[in-house]
XYZ file of C-alpha atoms in Angstrom:
585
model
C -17.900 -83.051 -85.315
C -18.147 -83.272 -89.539
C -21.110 -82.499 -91.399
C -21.311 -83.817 -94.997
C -25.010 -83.904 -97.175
C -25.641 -86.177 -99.822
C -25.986 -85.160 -103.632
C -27.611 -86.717 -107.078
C -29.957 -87.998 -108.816
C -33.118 -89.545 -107.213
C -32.856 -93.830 -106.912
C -28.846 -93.009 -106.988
C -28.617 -95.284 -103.456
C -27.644 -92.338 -101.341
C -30.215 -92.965 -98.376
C -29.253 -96.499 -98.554
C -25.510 -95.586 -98.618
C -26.209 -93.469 -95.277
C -28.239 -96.612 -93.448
C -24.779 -98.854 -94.359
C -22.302 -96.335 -92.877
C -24.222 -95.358 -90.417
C -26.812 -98.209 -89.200
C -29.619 -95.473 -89.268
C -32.568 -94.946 -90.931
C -32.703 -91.202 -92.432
C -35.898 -91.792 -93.923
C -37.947 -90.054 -90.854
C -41.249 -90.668 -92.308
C -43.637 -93.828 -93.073
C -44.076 -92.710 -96.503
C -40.564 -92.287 -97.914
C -40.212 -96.204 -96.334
C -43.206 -97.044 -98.327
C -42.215 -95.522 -101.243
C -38.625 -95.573 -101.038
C -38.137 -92.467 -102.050
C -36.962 -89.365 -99.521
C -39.003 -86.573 -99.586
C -37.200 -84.247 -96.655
C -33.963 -84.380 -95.013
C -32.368 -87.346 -93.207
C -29.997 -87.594 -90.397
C -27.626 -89.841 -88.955
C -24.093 -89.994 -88.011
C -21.209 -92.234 -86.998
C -18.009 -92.371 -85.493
C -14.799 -92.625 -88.149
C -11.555 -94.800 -87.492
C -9.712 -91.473 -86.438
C -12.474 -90.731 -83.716
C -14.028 -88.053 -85.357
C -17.908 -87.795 -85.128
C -19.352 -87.445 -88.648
C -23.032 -86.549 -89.381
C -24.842 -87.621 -92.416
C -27.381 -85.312 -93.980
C -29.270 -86.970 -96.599
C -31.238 -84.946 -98.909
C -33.885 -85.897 -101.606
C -33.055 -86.197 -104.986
C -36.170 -86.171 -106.869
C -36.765 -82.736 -109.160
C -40.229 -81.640 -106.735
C -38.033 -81.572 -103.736
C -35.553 -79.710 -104.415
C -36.335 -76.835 -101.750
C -35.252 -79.668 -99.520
C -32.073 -80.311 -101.004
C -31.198 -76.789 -100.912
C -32.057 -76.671 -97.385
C -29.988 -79.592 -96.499
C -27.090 -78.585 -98.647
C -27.628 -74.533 -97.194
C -25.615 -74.708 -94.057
C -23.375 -77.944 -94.793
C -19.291 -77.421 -95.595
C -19.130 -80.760 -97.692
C -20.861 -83.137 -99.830
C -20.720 -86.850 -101.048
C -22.141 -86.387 -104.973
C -23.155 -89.637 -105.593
C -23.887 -91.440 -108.908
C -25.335 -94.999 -109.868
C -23.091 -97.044 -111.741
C -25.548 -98.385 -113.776
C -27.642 -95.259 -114.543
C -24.150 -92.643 -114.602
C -24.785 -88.867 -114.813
C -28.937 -88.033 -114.815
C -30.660 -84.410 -114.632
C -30.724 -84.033 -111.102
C -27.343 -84.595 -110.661
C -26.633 -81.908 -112.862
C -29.215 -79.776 -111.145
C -27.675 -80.712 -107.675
C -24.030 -79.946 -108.932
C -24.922 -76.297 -110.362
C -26.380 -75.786 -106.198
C -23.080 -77.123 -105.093
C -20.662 -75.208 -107.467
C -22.624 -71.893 -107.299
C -22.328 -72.100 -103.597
C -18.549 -73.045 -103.308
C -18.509 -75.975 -101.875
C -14.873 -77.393 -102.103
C -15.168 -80.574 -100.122
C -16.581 -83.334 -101.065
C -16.129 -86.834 -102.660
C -17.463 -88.653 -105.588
C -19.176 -91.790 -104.518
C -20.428 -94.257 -107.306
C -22.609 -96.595 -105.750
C -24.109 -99.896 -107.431
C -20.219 -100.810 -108.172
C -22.076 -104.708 -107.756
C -24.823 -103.680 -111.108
C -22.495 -102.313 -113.606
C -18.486 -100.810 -114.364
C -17.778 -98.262 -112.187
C -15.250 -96.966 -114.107
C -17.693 -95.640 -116.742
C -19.722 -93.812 -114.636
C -16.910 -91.977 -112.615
C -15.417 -91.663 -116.023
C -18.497 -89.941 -117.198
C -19.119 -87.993 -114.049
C -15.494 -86.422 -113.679
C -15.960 -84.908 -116.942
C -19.156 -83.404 -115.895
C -17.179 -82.409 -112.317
C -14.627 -80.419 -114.116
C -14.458 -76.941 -113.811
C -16.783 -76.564 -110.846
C -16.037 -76.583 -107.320
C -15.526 -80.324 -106.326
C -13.235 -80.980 -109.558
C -10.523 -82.281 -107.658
C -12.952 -84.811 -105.242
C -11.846 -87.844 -104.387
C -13.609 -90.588 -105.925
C -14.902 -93.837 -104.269
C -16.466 -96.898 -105.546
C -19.188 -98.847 -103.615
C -21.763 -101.371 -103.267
C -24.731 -101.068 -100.295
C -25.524 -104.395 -100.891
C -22.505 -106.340 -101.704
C -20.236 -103.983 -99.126
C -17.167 -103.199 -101.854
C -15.426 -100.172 -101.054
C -17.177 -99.460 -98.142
C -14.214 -99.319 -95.899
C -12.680 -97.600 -98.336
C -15.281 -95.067 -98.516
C -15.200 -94.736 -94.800
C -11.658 -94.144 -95.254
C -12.086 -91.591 -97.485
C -14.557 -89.753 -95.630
C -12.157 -89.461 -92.566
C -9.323 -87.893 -94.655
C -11.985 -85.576 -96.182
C -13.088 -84.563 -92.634
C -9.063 -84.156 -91.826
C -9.022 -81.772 -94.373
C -11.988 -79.538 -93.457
C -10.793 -76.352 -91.888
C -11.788 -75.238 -88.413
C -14.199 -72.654 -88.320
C -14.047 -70.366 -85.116
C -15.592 -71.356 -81.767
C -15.536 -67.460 -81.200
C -17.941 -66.647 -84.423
C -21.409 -65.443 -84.079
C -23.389 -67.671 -84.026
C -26.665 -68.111 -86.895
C -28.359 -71.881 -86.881
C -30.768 -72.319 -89.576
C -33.506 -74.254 -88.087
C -34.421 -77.475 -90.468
C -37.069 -79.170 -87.958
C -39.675 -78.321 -85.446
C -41.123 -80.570 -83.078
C -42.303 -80.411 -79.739
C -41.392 -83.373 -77.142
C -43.823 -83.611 -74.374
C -42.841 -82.346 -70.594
C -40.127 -80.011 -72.556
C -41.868 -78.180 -75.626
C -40.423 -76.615 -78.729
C -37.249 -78.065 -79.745
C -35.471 -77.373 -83.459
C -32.809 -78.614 -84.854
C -30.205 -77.534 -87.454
C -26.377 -77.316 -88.522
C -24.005 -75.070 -86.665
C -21.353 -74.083 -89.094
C -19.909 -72.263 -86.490
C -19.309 -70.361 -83.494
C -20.767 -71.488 -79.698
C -24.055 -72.523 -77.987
C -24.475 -73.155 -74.818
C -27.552 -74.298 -72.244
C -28.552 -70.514 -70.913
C -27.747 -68.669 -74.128
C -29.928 -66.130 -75.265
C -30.747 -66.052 -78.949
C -32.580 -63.901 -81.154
C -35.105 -65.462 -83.171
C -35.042 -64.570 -87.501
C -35.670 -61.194 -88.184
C -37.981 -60.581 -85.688
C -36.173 -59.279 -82.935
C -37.545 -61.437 -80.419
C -35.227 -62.867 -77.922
C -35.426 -66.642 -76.866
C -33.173 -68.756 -74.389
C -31.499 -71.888 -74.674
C -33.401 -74.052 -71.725
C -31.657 -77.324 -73.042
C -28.671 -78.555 -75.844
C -28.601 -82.237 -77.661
C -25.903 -83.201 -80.372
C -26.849 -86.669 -81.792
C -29.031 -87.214 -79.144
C -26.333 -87.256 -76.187
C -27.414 -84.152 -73.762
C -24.910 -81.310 -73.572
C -23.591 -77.956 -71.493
C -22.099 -76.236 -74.578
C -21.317 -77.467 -78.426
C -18.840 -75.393 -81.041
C -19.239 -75.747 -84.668
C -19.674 -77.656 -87.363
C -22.179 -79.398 -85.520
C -25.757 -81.210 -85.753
C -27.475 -79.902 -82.620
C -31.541 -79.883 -80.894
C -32.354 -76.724 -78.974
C -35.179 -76.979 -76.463
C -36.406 -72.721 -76.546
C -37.720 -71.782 -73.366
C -41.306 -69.514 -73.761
C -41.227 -70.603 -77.647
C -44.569 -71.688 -78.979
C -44.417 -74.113 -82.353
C -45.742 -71.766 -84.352
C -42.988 -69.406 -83.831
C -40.750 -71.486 -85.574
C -40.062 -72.973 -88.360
C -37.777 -74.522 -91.127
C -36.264 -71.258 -92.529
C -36.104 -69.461 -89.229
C -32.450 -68.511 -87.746
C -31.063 -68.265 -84.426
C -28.722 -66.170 -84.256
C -26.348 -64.267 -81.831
C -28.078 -60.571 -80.594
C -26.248 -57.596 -82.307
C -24.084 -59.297 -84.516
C -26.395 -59.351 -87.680
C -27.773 -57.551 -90.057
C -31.896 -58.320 -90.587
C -32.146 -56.444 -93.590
C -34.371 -57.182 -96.843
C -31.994 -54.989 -99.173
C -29.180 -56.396 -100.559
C -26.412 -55.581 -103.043
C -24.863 -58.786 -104.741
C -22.706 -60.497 -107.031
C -23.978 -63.497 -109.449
C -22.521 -65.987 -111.092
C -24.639 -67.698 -113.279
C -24.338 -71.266 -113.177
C -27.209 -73.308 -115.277
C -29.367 -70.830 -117.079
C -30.354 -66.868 -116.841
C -32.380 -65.744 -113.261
C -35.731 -63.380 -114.161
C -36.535 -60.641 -112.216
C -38.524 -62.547 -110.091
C -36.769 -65.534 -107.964
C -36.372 -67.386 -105.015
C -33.137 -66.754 -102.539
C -31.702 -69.698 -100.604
C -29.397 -69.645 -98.009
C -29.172 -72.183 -95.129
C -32.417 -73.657 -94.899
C -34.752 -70.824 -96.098
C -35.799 -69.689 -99.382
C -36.758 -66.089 -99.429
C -38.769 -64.882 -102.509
C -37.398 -61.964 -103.469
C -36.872 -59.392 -107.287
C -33.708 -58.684 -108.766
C -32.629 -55.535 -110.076
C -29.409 -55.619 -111.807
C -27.177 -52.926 -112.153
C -24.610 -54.526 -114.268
C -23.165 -57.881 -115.652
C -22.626 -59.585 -112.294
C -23.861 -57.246 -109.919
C -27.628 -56.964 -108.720
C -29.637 -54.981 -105.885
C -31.775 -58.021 -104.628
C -35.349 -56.899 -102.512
C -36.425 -59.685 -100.343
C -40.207 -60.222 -98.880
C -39.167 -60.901 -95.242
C -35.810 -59.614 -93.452
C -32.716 -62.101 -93.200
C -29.942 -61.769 -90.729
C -26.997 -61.901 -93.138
C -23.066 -60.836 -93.486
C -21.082 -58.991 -95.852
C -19.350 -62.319 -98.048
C -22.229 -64.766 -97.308
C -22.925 -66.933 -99.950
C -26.265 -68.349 -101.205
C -28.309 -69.539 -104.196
C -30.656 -67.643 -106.150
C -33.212 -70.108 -108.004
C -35.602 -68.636 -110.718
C -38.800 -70.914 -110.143
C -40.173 -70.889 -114.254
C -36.697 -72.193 -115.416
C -34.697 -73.494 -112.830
C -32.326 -71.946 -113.255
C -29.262 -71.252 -110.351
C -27.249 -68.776 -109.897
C -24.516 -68.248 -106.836
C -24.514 -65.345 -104.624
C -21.828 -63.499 -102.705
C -23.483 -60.552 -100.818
C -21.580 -57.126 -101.143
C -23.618 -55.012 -98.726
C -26.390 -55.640 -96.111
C -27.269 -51.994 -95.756
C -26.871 -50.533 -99.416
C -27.716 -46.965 -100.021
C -30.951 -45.854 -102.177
C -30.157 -45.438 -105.552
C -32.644 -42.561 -106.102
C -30.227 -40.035 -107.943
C -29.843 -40.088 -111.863
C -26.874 -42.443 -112.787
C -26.628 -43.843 -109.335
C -26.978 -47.359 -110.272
C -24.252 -47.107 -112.784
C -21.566 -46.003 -110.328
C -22.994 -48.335 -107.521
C -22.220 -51.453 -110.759
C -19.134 -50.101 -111.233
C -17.746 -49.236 -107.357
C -19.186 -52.968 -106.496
C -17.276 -54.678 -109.481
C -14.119 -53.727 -108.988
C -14.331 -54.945 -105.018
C -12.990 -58.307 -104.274
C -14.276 -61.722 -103.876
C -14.561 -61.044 -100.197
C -15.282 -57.397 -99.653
C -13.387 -55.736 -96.911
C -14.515 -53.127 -93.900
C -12.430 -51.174 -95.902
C -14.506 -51.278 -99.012
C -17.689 -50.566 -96.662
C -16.366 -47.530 -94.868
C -15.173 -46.303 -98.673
C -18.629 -46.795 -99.963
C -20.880 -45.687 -96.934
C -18.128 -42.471 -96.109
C -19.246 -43.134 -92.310
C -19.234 -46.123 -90.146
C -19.481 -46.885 -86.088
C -17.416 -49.567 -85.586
C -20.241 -51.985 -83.784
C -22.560 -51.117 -87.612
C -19.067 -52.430 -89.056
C -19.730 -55.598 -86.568
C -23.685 -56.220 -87.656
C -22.166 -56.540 -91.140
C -19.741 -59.380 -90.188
C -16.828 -57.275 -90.504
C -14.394 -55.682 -87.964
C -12.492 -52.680 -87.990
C -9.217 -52.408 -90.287
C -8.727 -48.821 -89.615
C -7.980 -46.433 -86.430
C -11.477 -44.787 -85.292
C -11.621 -41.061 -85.814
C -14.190 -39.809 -83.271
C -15.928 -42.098 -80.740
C -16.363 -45.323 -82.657
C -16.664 -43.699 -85.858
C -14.553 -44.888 -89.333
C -14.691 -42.946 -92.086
C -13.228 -42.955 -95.601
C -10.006 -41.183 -95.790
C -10.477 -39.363 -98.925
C -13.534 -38.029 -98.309
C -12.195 -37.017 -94.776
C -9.380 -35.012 -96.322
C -12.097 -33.232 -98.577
C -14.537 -32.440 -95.872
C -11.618 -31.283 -93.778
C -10.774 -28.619 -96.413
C -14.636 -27.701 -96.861
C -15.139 -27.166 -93.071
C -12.264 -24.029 -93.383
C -14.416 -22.228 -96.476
C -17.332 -22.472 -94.525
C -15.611 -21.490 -91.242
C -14.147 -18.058 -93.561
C -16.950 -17.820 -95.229
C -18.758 -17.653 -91.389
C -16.517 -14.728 -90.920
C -16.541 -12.557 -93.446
C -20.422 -13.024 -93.530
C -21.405 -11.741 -89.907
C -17.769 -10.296 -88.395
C -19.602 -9.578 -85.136
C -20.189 -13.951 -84.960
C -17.125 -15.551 -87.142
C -17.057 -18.404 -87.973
C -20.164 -21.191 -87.474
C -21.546 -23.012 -84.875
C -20.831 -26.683 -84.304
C -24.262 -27.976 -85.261
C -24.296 -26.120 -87.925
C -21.191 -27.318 -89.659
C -22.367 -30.973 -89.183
C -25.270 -29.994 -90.984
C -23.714 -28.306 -94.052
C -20.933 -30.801 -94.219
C -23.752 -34.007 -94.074
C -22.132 -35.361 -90.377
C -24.007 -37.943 -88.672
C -22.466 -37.194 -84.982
C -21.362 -33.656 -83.826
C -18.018 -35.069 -82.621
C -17.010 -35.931 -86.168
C -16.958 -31.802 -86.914
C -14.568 -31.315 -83.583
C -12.277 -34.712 -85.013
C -11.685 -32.552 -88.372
C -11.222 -28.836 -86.701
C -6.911 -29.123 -87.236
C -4.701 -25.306 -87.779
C -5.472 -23.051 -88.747
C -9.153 -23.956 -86.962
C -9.978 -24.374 -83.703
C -13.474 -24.912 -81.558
C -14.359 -22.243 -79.211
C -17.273 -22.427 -77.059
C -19.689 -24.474 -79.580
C -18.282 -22.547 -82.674
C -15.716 -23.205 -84.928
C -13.468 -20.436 -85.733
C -10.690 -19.509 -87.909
C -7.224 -18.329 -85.726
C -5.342 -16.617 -88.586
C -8.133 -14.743 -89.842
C -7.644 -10.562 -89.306
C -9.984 -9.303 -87.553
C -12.790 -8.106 -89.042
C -14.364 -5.501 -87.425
C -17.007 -3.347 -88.304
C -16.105 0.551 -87.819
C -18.875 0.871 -85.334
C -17.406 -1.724 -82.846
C -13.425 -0.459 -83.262
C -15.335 3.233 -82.010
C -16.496 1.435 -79.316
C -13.753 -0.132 -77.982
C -11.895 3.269 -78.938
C -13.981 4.979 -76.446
C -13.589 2.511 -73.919
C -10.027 2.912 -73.720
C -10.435 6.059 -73.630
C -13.160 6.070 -70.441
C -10.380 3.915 -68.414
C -7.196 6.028 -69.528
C -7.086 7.574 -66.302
C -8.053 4.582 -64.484
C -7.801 1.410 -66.530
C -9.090 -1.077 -64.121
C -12.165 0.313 -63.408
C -14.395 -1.722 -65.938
C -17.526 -0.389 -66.524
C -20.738 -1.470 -65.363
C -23.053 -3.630 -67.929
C -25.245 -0.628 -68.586
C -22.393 1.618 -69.551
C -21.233 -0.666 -71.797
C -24.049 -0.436 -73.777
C -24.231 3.102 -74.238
C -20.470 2.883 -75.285
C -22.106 0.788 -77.761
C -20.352 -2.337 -76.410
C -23.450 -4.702 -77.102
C -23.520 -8.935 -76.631
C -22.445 -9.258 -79.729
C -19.911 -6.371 -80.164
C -18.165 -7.322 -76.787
C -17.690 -11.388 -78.555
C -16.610 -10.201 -81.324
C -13.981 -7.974 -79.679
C -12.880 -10.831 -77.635
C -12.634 -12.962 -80.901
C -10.642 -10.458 -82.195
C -8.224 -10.424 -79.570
C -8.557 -6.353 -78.619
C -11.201 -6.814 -75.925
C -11.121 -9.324 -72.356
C -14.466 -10.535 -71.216
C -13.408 -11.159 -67.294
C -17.226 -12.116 -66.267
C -20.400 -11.398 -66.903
C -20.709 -7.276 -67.536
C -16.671 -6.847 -67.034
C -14.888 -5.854 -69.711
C -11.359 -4.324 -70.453
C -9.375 -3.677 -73.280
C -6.853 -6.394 -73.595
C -3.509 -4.285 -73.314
C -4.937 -4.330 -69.453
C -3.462 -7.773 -68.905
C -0.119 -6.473 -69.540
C -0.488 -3.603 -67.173
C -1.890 -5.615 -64.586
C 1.065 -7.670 -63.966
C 3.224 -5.021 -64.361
C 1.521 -3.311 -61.300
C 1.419 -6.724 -59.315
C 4.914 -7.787 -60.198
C 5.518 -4.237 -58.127
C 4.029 -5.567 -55.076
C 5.906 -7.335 -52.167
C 5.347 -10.842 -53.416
C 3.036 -12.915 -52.254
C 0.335 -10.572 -52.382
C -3.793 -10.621 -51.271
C -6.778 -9.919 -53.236
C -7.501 -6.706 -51.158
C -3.388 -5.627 -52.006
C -4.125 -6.495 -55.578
C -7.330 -4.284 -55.510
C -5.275 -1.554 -53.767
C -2.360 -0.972 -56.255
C -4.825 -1.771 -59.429
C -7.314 0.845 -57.835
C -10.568 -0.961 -58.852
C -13.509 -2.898 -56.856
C -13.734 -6.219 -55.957
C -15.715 -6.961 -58.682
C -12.954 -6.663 -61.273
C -9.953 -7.639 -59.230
C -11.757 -11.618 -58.328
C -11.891 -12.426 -62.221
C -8.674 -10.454 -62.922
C -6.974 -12.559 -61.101
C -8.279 -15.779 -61.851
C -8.052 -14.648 -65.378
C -4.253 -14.263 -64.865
C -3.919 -17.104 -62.935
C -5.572 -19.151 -66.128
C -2.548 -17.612 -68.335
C 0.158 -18.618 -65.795
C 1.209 -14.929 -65.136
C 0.108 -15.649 -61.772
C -0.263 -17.829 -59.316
C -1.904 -19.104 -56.118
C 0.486 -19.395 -52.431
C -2.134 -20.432 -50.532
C -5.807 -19.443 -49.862
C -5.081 -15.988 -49.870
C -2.272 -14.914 -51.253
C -0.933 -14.847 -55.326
C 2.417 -14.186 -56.266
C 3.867 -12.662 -60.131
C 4.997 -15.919 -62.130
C 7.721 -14.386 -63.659
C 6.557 -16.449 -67.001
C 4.478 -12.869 -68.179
């Protein structure tokens, strides 16, 4: 299916243009047939020579609705602009061109009705002069008469290669309908009904409702009025929400797809003026809702926009910001959905200048540059997906300021050791702290040579060891306690009063001159060598109790010795209980 929405000045013929092509009546309500005029939207639709369905929304054209028009025109990927032959180029067609251009809107034709009143030429004459320059400046142009029927086929014609040309948005896209009416139909309840620029819905799918966070399910599906499973975009479609009261809902209100959005009320933005200058205070449209919100601009296109209710939105959405006194439009591109504060002196400055030198469409890559870290499913909520390999987890982060914090985590791992050489280095937690990490797994990612991560700390390997006098005369008169029997570790309390505290013992093992075999066993480190010297002696394989023997020590050094040699590869395991020398030592 096609969606295209109507455009000009009020009395211009476009409702009546829609009931010719179409054979419907868009105006819904008894008082736009009284009055002939159309006060909301009107649908209706049709099927073109080529088979293509093609919905019609019609919007108002008179200057006191035109909240309407921008809701109809919101979610819709092409227009008809139409202008009276008689009457030619008028204010609201001007007002409803500036909402058209400062949205982007590429498609569309120029339909110049009343061909059977006056010249047409004149008209599209005058109007292509006014279309040049903006975004439908190349539309095809199409002259017709509701009452008379010239160019009619023509303009159905024309409408069918316009709907050719539309691209194809993806049936895979999250999906966010902006709800344009709320009804309820008795024996079913609250249905709503809107324009599904793209992405899926299907009967059963669960939905969550605006910025709320409520979840709501799909009980039943309707596009133009035949009953359906499952529907892709661009599509008109009626959603029958199961457990959803009336007053829940409303024009304004999106549906969207859970954890693929951002409901944020903070944006960062782009303008580009269009018909006049926006205030501070103003009104944000984008599908059907209008938001009021107050700009804050931070340079000559760029602007920190604070809305009054939260809006699920993208990164590269585009939308109209309307200053109510003047009138005045402006289009929008949205640069970030989750901006940082701008609390620190100067910080708007460099947020102007980092934002306008992005591109049209910003990129994840712009986002994980600005924000320094980014989980890849945050990356998703902001409609963008990962350009970059992870680095921890599901964590992005900017590769300059990687490389820097890289180089910061070894000062403050030296600086660790020269500080306290009984406990180098710093703890893991700690080093997240100091280096403003928002997951512990990022510090281990950015430990590379010369550090390394050793039980929770991180620690410098080609640092000397420093050690305090105190603790080398410790471990000096441990060695010399075990000279004449070097396997017979002492027991915890003797370590102590060879001044071989907690702390003293890590920090000999840190510094390599001191093996921590378990809790309370402790030998100089040159004992490893020894050890498998004396085993490597032994008629190989070898038990425990052997290994005890020749090592003359107690079980409760020879266990963890030999585990702790088995760990190195100088030894190894037979069976169950026997070892034998490696011959790797």
């Amino acid at each position: 299916m096609h969606v295209v929405a109507t455009a000009g000045h009020v009395d211009h013929g476009k409702s009546t243009l829609v009931r010719v092509l179409t054979g419907m009546e868009p105006d819904r309500w008894a008082e736009e047939r009284r009055r002939g005029l159309t006060i909301d939207l009107g649908f209706a639709w049709r099927t073109l020579p080529s088979g293509r369905s093609l919905a019609l929304v019609d919007v108002p054209g008179h200057e006191r609705f035109v909240g309407n028009m921008l809701a109809g025109i919101g979610p819709v990927p092409a227009v008809m602009m139409v202008v009276a032959a008689d009457e030619g180029w008028m204010p609201q067609s001007a007002e409803h061109l500036a909402v058209i251009d400062a949205l982007g809107v590429e498609h569309g034709l120029l339909v110049v009705t009343r061909a059977d009143r006056a010249d047409p030429e004149l008209a599209e004459e005058e109007a292509r002069l006014e279309l040049d320059g903006t975004s439908l400046q190349h539309a095809e142009a199409v002259a017709v008469s509701s009452v008379t029927g010239q160019g009619i086929d023509a303009l159905v014609a024309a409408l069918d290669r316009l709907s050719a040309a539309l691209p194809v948005p993806s049936p895979e896209a999250p999906v966010r309908l902006w709800i344009d009416r709320a009804f309820t139909v008795k024996g079913l309840g609250t249905v709503v009904t809107g324009t599904l620029p793209q992405g899926t819905l299907s009967v059963g799918d669960e939905l969550l409702l605006g910025g709320t966070g409520r979840r709501v399910r799909v009980r039943g599906l309707q596009s133009l009025k035949r009953q359906v499973d499952s529907v892709t975009g661009v599509a008109r479609v009626a959603l029958n929400l199961k457990g959803v009261e009336l007053s829940d809902v409303s024009r304004g209100v999106a549906l969207v797809t859970p954890e693929r959005w951002t409901a944020t009320q903070v944006v960062d933005i782009r303008l580009r003026p269009s018909n006049g200058t926006i205030g501070r205070e103003c009104v944000l449209h984008i599908g059907s809702a209008s938001i009021v919100g107050r700009l804050r601009r931070l340079g000559e296109d760029i602007a920190r926009l604070t809305l009054t209710r939260p809006v699920p939105l993208h990164v590269g959405d585009r939308a109209i910001l309307r200053d109510p006194g003047s009138r005045a439009v402006a289009g929008v591109t949205v640069l970030d959905v989750r901006p940082p504060s701008l609390v620190k002196r100067g910080s708007a400055a460099r947020a102007a200048r980092e934002l306008s030198s992005w591109p049209a469409v910003p990129t994840s890559e712009n986002l994980v540059r600005r924000h320094r870290f980014l989980r890849e499913a945050e990356l998703a909520l902001m409609g963008r997906s990962a350009e970059s390999d992870l680095v921890a987890g599901t964590w992005l982060v900017d590769p300059a300021h990687w490389a820097a914090l890289g180089d910061q985590l070894e000062q403050l791992a030296r600086s660790g050791a020269e500080r306290d050489p009984l406990r180098p280095g710093m703890s893991v937690e700690v080093a997240r702290q100091a280096l403003g990490l928002p997951d512990k797994r990022l510090v281990e990612a950015l430990v590379r040579a010369p550090l390394r991560v050793d039980a929770g700390r991180v620690l410098v390997e080609d640092a000397a060891p420093l050690l305090p006098a105190g603790v080398l005369a410790a471990v000096d008169r441990l060695r010399a306690e075990l000279a004449t029997h070097p396997f017979r570790a002492p027991e915890g309390a003797r370590l102590v009063e060879l001044g071989l505290t907690g702390k003293a013992v890590a920090a000999g093992v840190r510094a390599g001159v001191l093996i921590r075999l378990a809790e309370g066993v402790v030998l100089p480190r040159e004992t490893e060598r020894k050890a498998v010297e004396i085993l490597a002696g032994l008629r190989q394989p070898f038990t425990a109790s052997e290994a005890r023997s020749a090592l003359d020590t107690s079980r409760r050094v020879v266990i963890p010795l030999l585990e702790h040699l088995d760990e190195l590869g100088h030894t190894e395991r037979v069976d169950a209980a026997t070892r034998r020398v490696t011959g790797r030592s």
